[in-house]
mmCIF file of C-alpha atoms and ligand atoms in Angstrom:
data_model
loop_
_atom_site.group_PDB
_atom_site.id
_atom_site.type_symbol
_atom_site.label_atom_id
_atom_site.label_comp_id
_atom_site.label_asym_id
_atom_site.label_seq_id
_atom_site.Cartn_x
_atom_site.Cartn_y
_atom_site.Cartn_z
ATOM 1 C CA MET A 1279 -2.394 -9.931 -31.044
ATOM 2 C CA ARG A 1280 -0.399 -7.378 -29.312
ATOM 3 C CA LYS A 1281 2.780 -6.324 -31.101
ATOM 4 C CA THR A 1282 4.939 -4.708 -28.205
ATOM 5 C CA PHE A 1283 4.915 -5.759 -24.475
ATOM 6 C CA LEU A 1284 2.498 -4.046 -22.165
ATOM 7 C CA PRO A 1285 4.486 -3.352 -19.028
ATOM 8 C CA PHE A 1286 2.382 -4.222 -15.776
ATOM 9 C CA SER A 1287 2.905 -0.572 -13.938
ATOM 10 C CA PRO A 1288 5.275 2.242 -15.245
ATOM 11 C CA PRO A 1289 5.280 5.438 -13.330
ATOM 12 C CA SER A 1290 3.843 8.421 -14.852
ATOM 13 C CA ILE A 1291 6.216 11.048 -14.618
ATOM 14 C CA SER A 1292 5.759 14.024 -17.039
ATOM 15 C CA GLU A 1293 8.206 17.156 -17.940
ATOM 16 C CA GLU A 1294 7.007 18.852 -14.860
ATOM 17 C CA GLU A 1295 8.480 16.319 -12.186
ATOM 18 C CA ILE A 1296 11.758 16.447 -14.406
ATOM 19 C CA ALA A 1297 11.813 20.420 -14.143
ATOM 20 C CA ALA A 1298 10.753 20.126 -10.264
ATOM 21 C CA VAL A 1299 13.926 17.572 -9.704
ATOM 22 C CA VAL A 1300 16.261 19.729 -11.736
ATOM 23 C CA ASP A 1301 15.134 22.772 -9.797
ATOM 24 C CA THR A 1302 15.694 20.956 -5.997
ATOM 25 C CA LEU A 1303 18.972 20.108 -7.645
ATOM 26 C CA ARG A 1304 19.931 23.859 -8.649
ATOM 27 C CA THR A 1305 19.155 24.640 -5.021
ATOM 28 C CA ASP A 1306 22.040 24.068 -2.209
ATOM 29 C CA TRP A 1307 19.171 21.895 -0.217
ATOM 30 C CA ILE A 1308 18.712 18.625 -1.673
ATOM 31 C CA THR A 1309 18.108 16.239 1.102
ATOM 32 C CA THR A 1310 15.288 17.145 3.847
ATOM 33 C CA GLY A 1311 14.316 20.644 3.907
ATOM 34 C CA PRO A 1312 11.617 23.013 2.683
ATOM 35 C CA LYS A 1313 10.458 21.243 -0.387
ATOM 36 C CA THR A 1314 9.781 18.255 2.302
ATOM 37 C CA ARG A 1315 8.069 20.388 4.700
ATOM 38 C CA GLU A 1316 5.995 21.862 1.801
ATOM 39 C CA PHE A 1317 5.065 18.220 0.653
ATOM 40 C CA GLU A 1318 3.933 17.436 4.272
ATOM 41 C CA THR A 1319 1.972 20.526 4.583
ATOM 42 C CA VAL A 1320 -0.162 19.985 1.056
ATOM 43 C CA PHE A 1321 -0.757 16.575 1.825
ATOM 44 C CA CYS A 1322 -2.275 17.011 5.254
ATOM 45 C CA GLU A 1323 -4.804 19.376 3.308
ATOM 46 C CA TYR A 1324 -5.575 16.777 0.492
ATOM 47 C CA ILE A 1325 -6.148 14.380 2.835
ATOM 48 C CA GLY A 1326 -7.845 16.427 5.590
ATOM 49 C CA ALA A 1327 -5.183 14.874 8.291
ATOM 50 C CA PRO A 1328 -4.159 16.962 11.284
ATOM 51 C CA SER A 1329 -0.444 16.327 10.527
ATOM 52 C CA ALA A 1330 1.815 14.512 8.408
ATOM 53 C CA LEU A 1331 5.484 13.441 8.444
ATOM 54 C CA ALA A 1332 7.469 12.400 4.923
ATOM 55 C CA LEU A 1333 9.889 9.392 5.127
ATOM 56 C CA ASN A 1334 11.671 7.511 2.581
ATOM 57 C CA SER A 1335 9.314 4.707 2.530
ATOM 58 C CA CYS A 1336 6.060 3.320 3.751
ATOM 59 C CA THR A 1337 7.724 0.165 5.458
ATOM 60 C CA GLY A 1338 9.877 3.007 7.126
ATOM 61 C CA ALA A 1339 6.640 4.800 8.171
ATOM 62 C CA LEU A 1340 5.160 1.531 9.427
ATOM 63 C CA HIS A 1341 8.000 0.856 11.542
ATOM 64 C CA VAL A 1342 8.265 4.316 12.701
ATOM 65 C CA ALA A 1343 4.572 4.352 13.959
ATOM 66 C CA LEU A 1344 5.264 0.613 15.808
ATOM 67 C CA ALA A 1345 8.413 2.185 17.420
ATOM 68 C CA ALA A 1346 6.852 5.665 18.179
ATOM 69 C CA LEU A 1347 3.535 3.829 20.093
ATOM 70 C CA GLY A 1348 6.078 1.650 22.114
ATOM 71 C CA ILE A 1349 5.167 -1.494 20.498
ATOM 72 C CA GLY A 1350 8.038 -3.927 21.136
ATOM 73 C CA PRO A 1351 8.820 -7.638 22.677
ATOM 74 C CA GLY A 1352 5.804 -9.550 24.336
ATOM 75 C CA ASP A 1353 3.252 -7.344 22.169
ATOM 76 C CA GLU A 1354 1.103 -8.841 19.487
ATOM 77 C CA VAL A 1355 -0.144 -7.167 16.572
ATOM 78 C CA ILE A 1356 -2.997 -8.517 14.296
ATOM 79 C CA THR A 1357 -2.376 -7.692 10.721
ATOM 80 C CA THR A 1358 -3.464 -9.814 7.442
ATOM 81 C CA PRO A 1359 -1.680 -12.254 5.197
ATOM 82 C CA MET A 1360 -2.883 -10.624 2.175
ATOM 83 C CA THR A 1361 -0.191 -7.902 2.034
ATOM 84 C CA PHE A 1362 3.382 -7.359 0.850
ATOM 85 C CA VAL A 1363 5.501 -8.852 3.461
ATOM 86 C CA SER A 1364 6.977 -5.764 4.795
ATOM 87 C CA THR A 1365 3.893 -4.999 6.996
ATOM 88 C CA ALA A 1366 4.712 -8.105 8.708
ATOM 89 C CA ASN A 1367 8.486 -7.594 8.799
ATOM 90 C CA VAL A 1368 8.013 -4.418 10.641
ATOM 91 C CA ILE A 1369 6.058 -6.037 13.600
ATOM 92 C CA HIS A 1370 8.898 -8.582 13.653
ATOM 93 C CA GLN A 1371 11.696 -5.628 13.563
ATOM 94 C CA VAL A 1372 10.194 -3.879 16.877
ATOM 95 C CA GLY A 1373 10.294 -7.471 18.327
ATOM 96 C CA ALA A 1374 6.517 -7.735 18.357
ATOM 97 C CA THR A 1375 4.657 -11.148 17.151
ATOM 98 C CA PRO A 1376 2.652 -11.039 14.265
ATOM 99 C CA ILE A 1377 -0.520 -12.455 14.299
ATOM 100 C CA LEU A 1378 -2.538 -13.218 11.224
ATOM 101 C CA ALA A 1379 -6.212 -12.636 10.718
ATOM 102 C CA ASP A 1380 -7.894 -14.113 7.836
ATOM 103 C CA VAL A 1381 -9.628 -11.704 4.757
ATOM 104 C CA GLU A 1382 -12.929 -11.359 3.677
ATOM 105 C CA PRO A 1383 -13.814 -13.025 0.452
ATOM 106 C CA ASP A 1384 -15.074 -10.125 -1.445
ATOM 107 C CA THR A 1385 -12.619 -7.308 -0.781
ATOM 108 C CA LEU A 1386 -9.661 -9.509 0.575
ATOM 109 C CA ASN A 1387 -9.630 -7.162 3.372
ATOM 110 C CA ILE A 1388 -8.778 -8.415 6.673
ATOM 111 C CA ASP A 1389 -11.843 -9.906 8.457
ATOM 112 C CA PRO A 1390 -13.068 -8.047 11.468
ATOM 113 C CA ILE A 1391 -14.656 -11.191 13.099
ATOM 114 C CA GLN A 1392 -11.328 -12.913 12.584
ATOM 115 C CA VAL A 1393 -9.885 -10.340 14.127
ATOM 116 C CA ALA A 1394 -11.896 -10.330 17.127
ATOM 117 C CA ALA A 1395 -11.152 -13.997 17.647
ATOM 118 C CA ARG A 1396 -7.219 -13.303 18.048
ATOM 119 C CA ILE A 1397 -7.410 -10.329 20.129
ATOM 120 C CA THR A 1398 -5.370 -11.643 23.405
ATOM 121 C CA PRO A 1399 -4.302 -9.711 26.659
ATOM 122 C CA ARG A 1400 -0.799 -9.132 24.469
ATOM 123 C CA THR A 1401 -2.645 -7.608 21.622
ATOM 124 C CA LYS A 1402 -1.376 -3.972 21.288
ATOM 125 C CA ALA A 1403 -2.250 -3.038 18.152
ATOM 126 C CA LEU A 1404 -4.494 -3.662 14.687
ATOM 127 C CA LEU A 1405 -2.722 -3.227 11.275
ATOM 128 C CA PRO A 1406 -5.001 -3.325 8.671
ATOM 129 C CA VAL A 1407 -4.074 -3.220 4.876
ATOM 130 C CA HIS A 1408 -6.362 -1.546 2.563
ATOM 131 C CA TYR A 1409 -5.834 -4.232 0.042
ATOM 132 C CA GLY A 1410 -5.696 -2.925 -3.822
ATOM 133 C CA GLY A 1411 -7.045 0.413 -2.691
ATOM 134 C CA HIS A 1412 -10.359 -0.845 -1.090
ATOM 135 C CA PRO A 1413 -10.530 0.351 2.279
ATOM 136 C CA ALA A 1414 -10.658 -2.371 5.128
ATOM 137 C CA ASP A 1415 -13.953 -2.126 6.977
ATOM 138 C CA MET A 1416 -12.938 0.295 9.388
ATOM 139 C CA ALA A 1417 -15.873 0.761 11.335
ATOM 140 C CA PRO A 1418 -16.039 -2.826 13.473
ATOM 141 C CA LEU A 1419 -11.910 -2.706 13.497
ATOM 142 C CA LEU A 1420 -12.079 0.816 15.152
ATOM 143 C CA ALA A 1421 -14.915 -0.460 17.441
ATOM 144 C CA LEU A 1422 -12.715 -3.287 18.527
ATOM 145 C CA ALA A 1423 -9.807 -1.061 18.981
ATOM 146 C CA LYS A 1424 -11.808 1.172 21.520
ATOM 147 C CA ALA A 1425 -13.115 -2.238 23.343
ATOM 148 C CA HIS A 1426 -9.856 -3.214 23.759
ATOM 149 C CA ASN A 1427 -7.778 -0.371 24.124
ATOM 150 C CA LEU A 1428 -5.698 -1.242 20.899
ATOM 151 C CA PHE A 1429 -3.991 1.130 18.712
ATOM 152 C CA VAL A 1430 -4.973 1.209 15.049
ATOM 153 C CA ILE A 1431 -2.150 1.522 12.163
ATOM 154 C CA GLU A 1432 -3.286 1.450 8.724
ATOM 155 C CA ASP A 1433 -0.954 0.127 5.831
ATOM 156 C CA ALA A 1434 -2.695 2.502 3.233
ATOM 157 C CA ALA A 1435 0.099 1.881 0.423
ATOM 158 C CA HIS A 1436 -2.574 1.341 -1.764
ATOM 159 C CA ALA A 1437 -5.429 3.751 -0.797
ATOM 160 C CA MET A 1438 -4.131 6.963 -2.003
ATOM 161 C CA PRO A 1439 -6.626 8.439 -2.122
ATOM 162 C CA ALA A 1440 -9.673 6.623 -0.715
ATOM 163 C CA THR A 1441 -12.511 7.155 1.544
ATOM 164 C CA TYR A 1442 -14.644 4.816 3.867
ATOM 165 C CA GLU A 1443 -18.057 6.190 4.772
ATOM 166 C CA GLY A 1444 -17.211 9.632 3.400
ATOM 167 C CA GLN A 1445 -14.061 9.781 5.406
ATOM 168 C CA ARG A 1446 -10.799 10.043 3.912
ATOM 169 C CA ILE A 1447 -8.306 7.326 4.740
ATOM 170 C CA GLY A 1448 -5.439 8.619 6.436
ATOM 171 C CA THR A 1449 -7.846 10.302 9.257
ATOM 172 C CA LEU A 1450 -9.169 7.221 11.180
ATOM 173 C CA GLY A 1451 -6.571 5.487 12.775
ATOM 174 C CA ASP A 1452 -3.526 6.408 15.377
ATOM 175 C CA PHE A 1453 -1.344 6.232 12.446
ATOM 176 C CA THR A 1454 -1.616 5.781 8.565
ATOM 177 C CA ALA A 1455 1.350 4.800 6.516
ATOM 178 C CA PHE A 1456 1.124 5.740 2.649
ATOM 179 C CA SER A 1457 3.602 4.704 0.094
ATOM 180 C CA PHE A 1458 4.755 6.597 -3.094
ATOM 181 C CA TYR A 1459 7.019 3.679 -4.470
ATOM 182 C CA ALA A 1460 7.525 3.782 -8.081
ATOM 183 C CA THR A 1461 4.390 1.830 -8.658
ATOM 184 C CA LYS A 1462 2.093 3.444 -6.723
ATOM 185 C CA ASN A 1463 -0.657 5.686 -7.501
ATOM 186 C CA LEU A 1464 1.281 8.635 -6.180
ATOM 187 C CA THR A 1465 4.951 8.030 -6.309
ATOM 188 C CA THR A 1466 8.072 9.915 -5.358
ATOM 189 C CA ALA A 1467 10.443 6.706 -7.025
ATOM 190 C CA GLU A 1468 10.550 5.763 -3.228
ATOM 191 C CA GLY A 1469 8.808 7.339 -0.237
ATOM 192 C CA GLY A 1470 6.019 7.289 2.253
ATOM 193 C CA MET A 1471 3.964 9.401 4.469
ATOM 194 C CA LEU A 1472 2.752 9.062 7.855
ATOM 195 C CA THR A 1473 -0.483 10.866 9.039
ATOM 196 C CA ALA A 1474 -1.567 11.203 12.925
ATOM 197 C CA ASN A 1475 -2.591 13.927 15.266
ATOM 198 C CA PRO A 1476 0.325 16.363 15.831
ATOM 199 C CA ASP A 1477 1.551 14.577 19.172
ATOM 200 C CA ARG A 1478 1.930 11.613 17.317
ATOM 201 C CA ILE A 1479 3.665 12.830 14.560
ATOM 202 C CA GLN A 1480 6.122 14.705 16.943
ATOM 203 C CA ASP A 1481 7.054 11.443 18.359
ATOM 204 C CA ALA A 1482 7.128 9.851 14.950
ATOM 205 C CA ARG A 1483 9.596 12.262 13.525
ATOM 206 C CA LEU A 1484 11.862 11.969 16.622
ATOM 207 C CA TRP A 1485 12.256 7.981 15.837
ATOM 208 C CA SER A 1486 12.260 8.858 11.965
ATOM 209 C CA LEU A 1487 15.527 10.637 12.258
ATOM 210 C CA HIS A 1488 18.167 9.200 14.682
ATOM 211 C CA GLY A 1489 16.219 10.078 17.648
ATOM 212 C CA MET A 1490 17.658 13.668 17.511
ATOM 213 C CA ASN A 1491 15.343 15.919 19.696
ATOM 214 C CA ARG A 1492 15.339 19.099 17.720
ATOM 215 C CA ASP A 1493 13.681 20.763 20.668
ATOM 216 C CA ALA A 1494 16.874 20.742 22.286
ATOM 217 C CA TRP A 1495 17.926 23.245 19.983
ATOM 218 C CA LYS A 1496 15.597 25.635 21.261
ATOM 219 C CA ARG A 1497 16.576 25.050 25.165
ATOM 220 C CA TYR A 1498 20.176 25.455 24.141
ATOM 221 C CA SER A 1499 19.823 28.059 21.484
ATOM 222 C CA ALA A 1500 22.619 30.103 22.828
ATOM 223 C CA GLU A 1501 24.978 26.929 22.107
ATOM 224 C CA GLY A 1502 24.049 27.410 18.231
ATOM 225 C CA SER A 1503 22.596 24.887 16.072
ATOM 226 C CA TRP A 1504 25.194 22.070 16.175
ATOM 227 C CA TYR A 1505 23.641 21.046 19.426
ATOM 228 C CA TYR A 1506 21.330 17.934 19.736
ATOM 229 C CA GLU A 1507 20.284 15.300 21.990
ATOM 230 C CA VAL A 1508 19.666 11.693 21.394
ATOM 231 C CA VAL A 1509 16.498 10.739 23.175
ATOM 232 C CA VAL A 1510 15.624 7.259 21.684
ATOM 233 C CA PRO A 1511 17.899 4.950 19.138
ATOM 234 C CA GLY A 1512 15.989 6.439 16.167
ATOM 235 C CA PHE A 1513 15.950 5.055 12.446
ATOM 236 C CA LYS A 1514 17.149 6.922 9.066
ATOM 237 C CA TYR A 1515 14.005 7.193 6.919
ATOM 238 C CA ASN A 1516 13.844 10.733 5.995
ATOM 239 C CA MET A 1517 12.648 11.800 2.780
ATOM 240 C CA THR A 1518 14.539 14.219 0.460
ATOM 241 C CA ASP A 1519 13.478 17.567 -1.108
ATOM 242 C CA ILE A 1520 14.621 15.782 -4.510
ATOM 243 C CA GLN A 1521 11.855 13.118 -3.776
ATOM 244 C CA ALA A 1522 9.498 15.744 -2.265
ATOM 245 C CA SER A 1523 9.435 18.057 -5.257
ATOM 246 C CA ILE A 1524 8.332 14.891 -7.445
ATOM 247 C CA GLY A 1525 5.707 14.418 -5.067
ATOM 248 C CA MET A 1526 4.427 17.845 -5.150
ATOM 249 C CA VAL A 1527 3.853 17.732 -9.075
ATOM 250 C CA GLN A 1528 2.159 14.050 -8.651
ATOM 251 C CA LEU A 1529 -0.195 15.174 -5.982
ATOM 252 C CA LYS A 1530 -1.316 17.983 -8.522
ATOM 253 C CA ARG A 1531 -1.683 15.238 -11.122
ATOM 254 C CA LEU A 1532 -3.683 12.739 -8.870
ATOM 255 C CA GLU A 1533 -7.089 13.662 -9.394
ATOM 256 C CA SER A 1534 -6.811 13.164 -13.003
ATOM 257 C CA PHE A 1535 -4.508 9.610 -12.610
ATOM 258 C CA GLN A 1536 -7.635 8.894 -10.717
ATOM 259 C CA GLN A 1537 -10.152 9.707 -13.228
ATOM 260 C CA ARG A 1538 -8.341 7.746 -15.679
ATOM 261 C CA ARG A 1539 -8.097 4.698 -13.449
ATOM 262 C CA ARG A 1540 -11.909 4.875 -12.749
ATOM 263 C CA GLU A 1541 -12.295 4.856 -16.693
ATOM 264 C CA ILE A 1542 -10.173 1.799 -17.135
ATOM 265 C CA VAL A 1543 -11.872 -0.064 -14.272
ATOM 266 C CA ALA A 1544 -15.448 0.553 -16.125
ATOM 267 C CA GLN A 1545 -13.847 -0.806 -19.297
ATOM 268 C CA TYR A 1546 -12.816 -3.696 -17.859
ATOM 269 C CA ASN A 1547 -15.784 -4.627 -15.706
ATOM 270 C CA ALA A 1548 -17.840 -4.150 -18.544
ATOM 271 C CA ALA A 1549 -15.457 -6.824 -20.639
ATOM 272 C CA PHE A 1550 -15.107 -9.290 -17.742
ATOM 273 C CA SER A 1551 -18.525 -9.295 -16.102
ATOM 274 C CA GLN A 1552 -19.611 -10.812 -19.558
ATOM 275 C CA MET A 1553 -16.877 -13.685 -19.161
ATOM 276 C CA PRO A 1554 -18.324 -16.537 -16.569
ATOM 277 C CA GLU A 1555 -14.588 -17.860 -16.369
ATOM 278 C CA VAL A 1556 -13.493 -14.740 -14.538
ATOM 279 C CA GLN A 1557 -14.485 -12.671 -11.539
ATOM 280 C CA PRO A 1558 -13.890 -8.764 -11.183
ATOM 281 C CA PRO A 1559 -13.067 -6.996 -8.170
ATOM 282 C CA THR A 1560 -15.676 -5.821 -5.438
ATOM 283 C CA ALA A 1561 -16.386 -2.314 -4.735
ATOM 284 C CA ARG A 1562 -18.479 -1.988 -1.621
ATOM 285 C CA PRO A 1563 -20.796 0.881 -1.817
ATOM 286 C CA ASN A 1564 -19.640 2.552 1.587
ATOM 287 C CA VAL A 1565 -16.105 3.474 0.081
ATOM 288 C CA GLU A 1566 -14.490 5.329 -2.968
ATOM 289 C CA HIS A 1567 -12.046 3.056 -4.047
ATOM 290 C CA ALA A 1568 -8.350 4.289 -4.964
ATOM 291 C CA TRP A 1569 -8.300 1.403 -7.769
ATOM 292 C CA HIS A 1570 -4.529 0.828 -6.885
ATOM 293 C CA LEU A 1571 -4.658 -2.583 -8.532
ATOM 294 C CA TYR A 1572 -7.182 -4.598 -10.758
ATOM 295 C CA VAL A 1573 -7.194 -8.037 -9.111
ATOM 296 C CA LEU A 1574 -8.966 -10.540 -11.535
ATOM 297 C CA ARG A 1575 -10.065 -13.798 -9.893
ATOM 298 C CA LEU A 1576 -10.114 -16.952 -11.931
ATOM 299 C CA HIS A 1577 -12.528 -19.436 -11.857
ATOM 300 C CA LEU A 1578 -10.345 -22.466 -11.836
ATOM 301 C CA ASP A 1579 -13.151 -25.051 -12.242
ATOM 302 C CA ARG A 1580 -13.818 -23.680 -15.839
ATOM 303 C CA LEU A 1581 -10.378 -23.520 -16.790
ATOM 304 C CA THR A 1582 -7.858 -26.286 -17.939
ATOM 305 C CA ILE A 1583 -4.748 -24.304 -16.405
ATOM 306 C CA ASN A 1584 -4.027 -22.896 -13.446
ATOM 307 C CA ARG A 1585 -3.156 -19.159 -12.665
ATOM 308 C CA SER A 1586 0.611 -19.398 -12.880
ATOM 309 C CA GLN A 1587 0.040 -20.924 -16.499
ATOM 310 C CA PHE A 1588 -2.814 -18.509 -17.375
ATOM 311 C CA ILE A 1589 0.042 -15.755 -16.234
ATOM 312 C CA GLU A 1590 2.121 -17.360 -18.966
ATOM 313 C CA GLU A 1591 -0.029 -17.463 -21.793
ATOM 314 C CA LEU A 1592 -0.787 -13.691 -21.093
ATOM 315 C CA LYS A 1593 2.696 -12.906 -21.147
ATOM 316 C CA GLU A 1594 2.871 -14.686 -24.531
ATOM 317 C CA ARG A 1595 0.428 -12.135 -25.702
ATOM 318 C CA ASN A 1596 2.517 -9.283 -24.708
ATOM 319 C CA ILE A 1597 0.584 -8.800 -21.355
ATOM 320 C CA GLY A 1598 2.823 -7.926 -18.235
ATOM 321 C CA THR A 1599 0.541 -9.059 -14.906
ATOM 322 C CA SER A 1600 1.519 -9.450 -11.703
ATOM 323 C CA VAL A 1601 0.138 -11.218 -8.293
ATOM 324 C CA HIS A 1602 -0.870 -9.453 -5.029
ATOM 325 C CA PHE A 1603 0.458 -10.878 -3.028
ATOM 326 C CA ILE A 1604 2.055 -14.258 -2.069
ATOM 327 C CA PRO A 1605 0.441 -14.411 1.576
ATOM 328 C CA VAL A 1606 2.544 -13.469 4.669
ATOM 329 C CA HIS A 1607 1.920 -16.934 5.994
ATOM 330 C CA LEU A 1608 3.824 -18.817 2.854
ATOM 331 C CA HIS A 1609 6.914 -17.358 3.009
ATOM 332 C CA PRO A 1610 9.923 -19.633 4.329
ATOM 333 C CA PHE A 1611 10.279 -17.321 7.388
ATOM 334 C CA TYR A 1612 7.218 -16.935 8.734
ATOM 335 C CA ARG A 1613 6.657 -20.652 8.140
ATOM 336 C CA GLU A 1614 9.257 -21.698 10.276
ATOM 337 C CA THR A 1615 9.222 -18.678 12.636
ATOM 338 C CA CYS A 1616 5.597 -18.942 13.604
ATOM 339 C CA GLY A 1617 4.509 -22.480 12.243
ATOM 340 C CA TRP A 1618 2.137 -21.470 9.923
ATOM 341 C CA MET A 1619 0.388 -23.621 7.084
ATOM 342 C CA PRO A 1620 -1.154 -22.910 4.020
ATOM 343 C CA GLU A 1621 -4.458 -23.892 5.322
ATOM 344 C CA ASP A 1622 -4.275 -21.936 8.561
ATOM 345 C CA PHE A 1623 -5.549 -18.907 6.241
ATOM 346 C CA PRO A 1624 -7.919 -20.324 3.969
ATOM 347 C CA VAL A 1625 -9.457 -17.213 2.372
ATOM 348 C CA ALA A 1626 -6.223 -15.690 1.762
ATOM 349 C CA TYR A 1627 -4.673 -19.306 0.526
ATOM 350 C CA GLY A 1628 -7.549 -20.429 -1.867
ATOM 351 C CA GLU A 1629 -8.027 -16.685 -3.044
ATOM 352 C CA TYR A 1630 -4.391 -16.281 -3.893
ATOM 353 C CA GLN A 1631 -4.218 -19.477 -6.328
ATOM 354 C CA ARG A 1632 -6.825 -17.536 -8.477
ATOM 355 C CA THR A 1633 -5.550 -13.799 -8.258
ATOM 356 C CA ILE A 1634 -4.024 -12.161 -11.672
ATOM 357 C CA SER A 1635 -3.335 -8.372 -10.983
ATOM 358 C CA LEU A 1636 -3.972 -6.911 -15.039
ATOM 359 C CA PRO A 1637 -2.411 -3.425 -15.875
ATOM 360 C CA LEU A 1638 -3.756 -0.661 -14.301
ATOM 361 C CA HIS A 1639 -2.422 2.953 -14.557
ATOM 362 C CA PRO A 1640 -3.043 6.282 -16.201
ATOM 363 C CA ARG A 1641 -0.895 5.716 -19.323
ATOM 364 C CA LEU A 1642 -3.062 3.193 -20.647
ATOM 365 C CA SER A 1643 -5.082 3.865 -23.585
ATOM 366 C CA VAL A 1644 -8.510 2.400 -24.368
ATOM 367 C CA GLU A 1645 -6.725 -0.064 -27.048
ATOM 368 C CA ASP A 1646 -4.066 -0.704 -24.395
ATOM 369 C CA VAL A 1647 -7.293 -1.943 -22.247
ATOM 370 C CA ASN A 1648 -8.680 -3.742 -25.299
ATOM 371 C CA ASP A 1649 -5.523 -5.590 -25.873
ATOM 372 C CA VAL A 1650 -5.384 -7.097 -22.249
ATOM 373 C CA ILE A 1651 -9.583 -7.836 -22.504
ATOM 374 C CA GLU A 1652 -8.978 -9.288 -25.855
ATOM 375 C CA ALA A 1653 -5.954 -11.364 -24.704
ATOM 376 C CA VAL A 1654 -7.718 -12.517 -21.383
ATOM 377 C CA GLN A 1655 -10.715 -13.836 -23.818
ATOM 378 C CA ASP A 1656 -8.105 -15.448 -25.852
ATOM 379 C CA VAL A 1657 -6.649 -17.626 -23.283
ATOM 380 C CA ILE A 1658 -10.317 -18.406 -21.756
ATOM 381 C CA THR A 1659 -10.960 -19.736 -25.219
ATOM 382 C CA HIS A 1660 -8.150 -22.059 -25.682
ATOM 383 C CA TYR A 1661 -8.291 -23.033 -21.985
ATOM 384 C CA ARG A 1662 -11.944 -23.496 -20.870
ATOM 385 C CA CYS A 1663 -13.241 -26.593 -19.939
HETATM 386 C C1 PLP B 2504 4.058 -1.027 -1.477
HETATM 387 C C2 PLP B 2504 3.772 -1.736 -0.412
HETATM 388 C C3 PLP B 2504 4.272 -1.454 1.094
HETATM 389 C C4 PLP B 2504 5.903 -1.006 0.648
HETATM 390 O O1 PLP B 2504 5.892 0.350 0.309
HETATM 391 P P1 PLP B 2504 7.522 1.081 0.442
HETATM 392 O O2 PLP B 2504 6.966 2.255 0.078
HETATM 393 O O3 PLP B 2504 8.144 0.059 -0.721
HETATM 394 O O4 PLP B 2504 7.932 0.875 1.537
HETATM 395 C C5 PLP B 2504 3.810 -1.665 2.154
HETATM 396 N N1 PLP B 2504 2.289 -2.726 2.013
HETATM 397 C C6 PLP B 2504 2.014 -2.723 0.791
HETATM 398 C C7 PLP B 2504 0.645 -3.092 1.250
HETATM 399 C C8 PLP B 2504 2.407 -2.216 -0.336
HETATM 400 O O5 PLP B 2504 1.633 -2.586 -1.394
#
């Protein structure tokens, strides 16, 4: 058995990120400034998006996107139960109503057929999540949006970088929100990015920083740079140059991170496809998977223990894991506010009970991955029916 604990998802920070932060701290500009603008530019180029706005989180990015599109009280936004809860929280925060559509059993992404069944005259937007880094089925979702005049806001917290039918995630919907949280494929400790067309990014920029209209500076240039006008009651979601300097180094390293992620996935898949008690994750042929998560599913009918006990057994074998996600509709706030029952979204509820996210990050060695595989095999050997 493994001697030291293998953490689930530590960040991959090199001396280069450390030097970049120190360099920024030695300048006179540590909050939003030239490095943040430069990060937006290089990010845009990488994704192939027309425009981008760097923010302090993906949650903030989603909140800004909803506000910039004018979504509010009386509006409905359709999203997935299989997500981190901030996806639903921001819908609630703008005063709109979150509507859940169940997920597809293979990818655990929002099911376009379930979405279609939930569109009403009040529906204003679709908010798909690219679960684990596997793009949601965007073609039917975009077609539904077009037919019903809906906005599409994508939660791409896991999808950096991913493609759907050859197109980069970040170039498809009205807004795409990325996360640079500590565990994500690219990190700035905390951070996020919105991509969209330049007009929408201009609106989002206004909402992201107090609603202060910088165009006023141009109009009133004679009055000097102290002058601004507040034109909407905006938020305070700007990224700092300290974060941006980390992000630019991470972006340079991203391709090597992704290469390592794919190797680890191949090593896991080769092993787990030989074990009838577990089910490896799906990757459909029309996508490039970002492999943010490696979600193993247990065949509970072949085991004498449940998922939670399986996680405890792995922990005793020094393997850190996680669960993605506790579905939105199981949280007390949403149960009580929306009256949702666990079985209302049977696929999300059922799959939730058998998922375990295994360690997947570029710092894992071949031996680390072998340790995880051996631990899973050992638990299965002890607890199979
Ligand atoms: C991490 C995550 C978020 C939130 O990202 P932050 O940058 O921490 O705000 C949103 N949605 C999903 C699916 C996530 O995994």
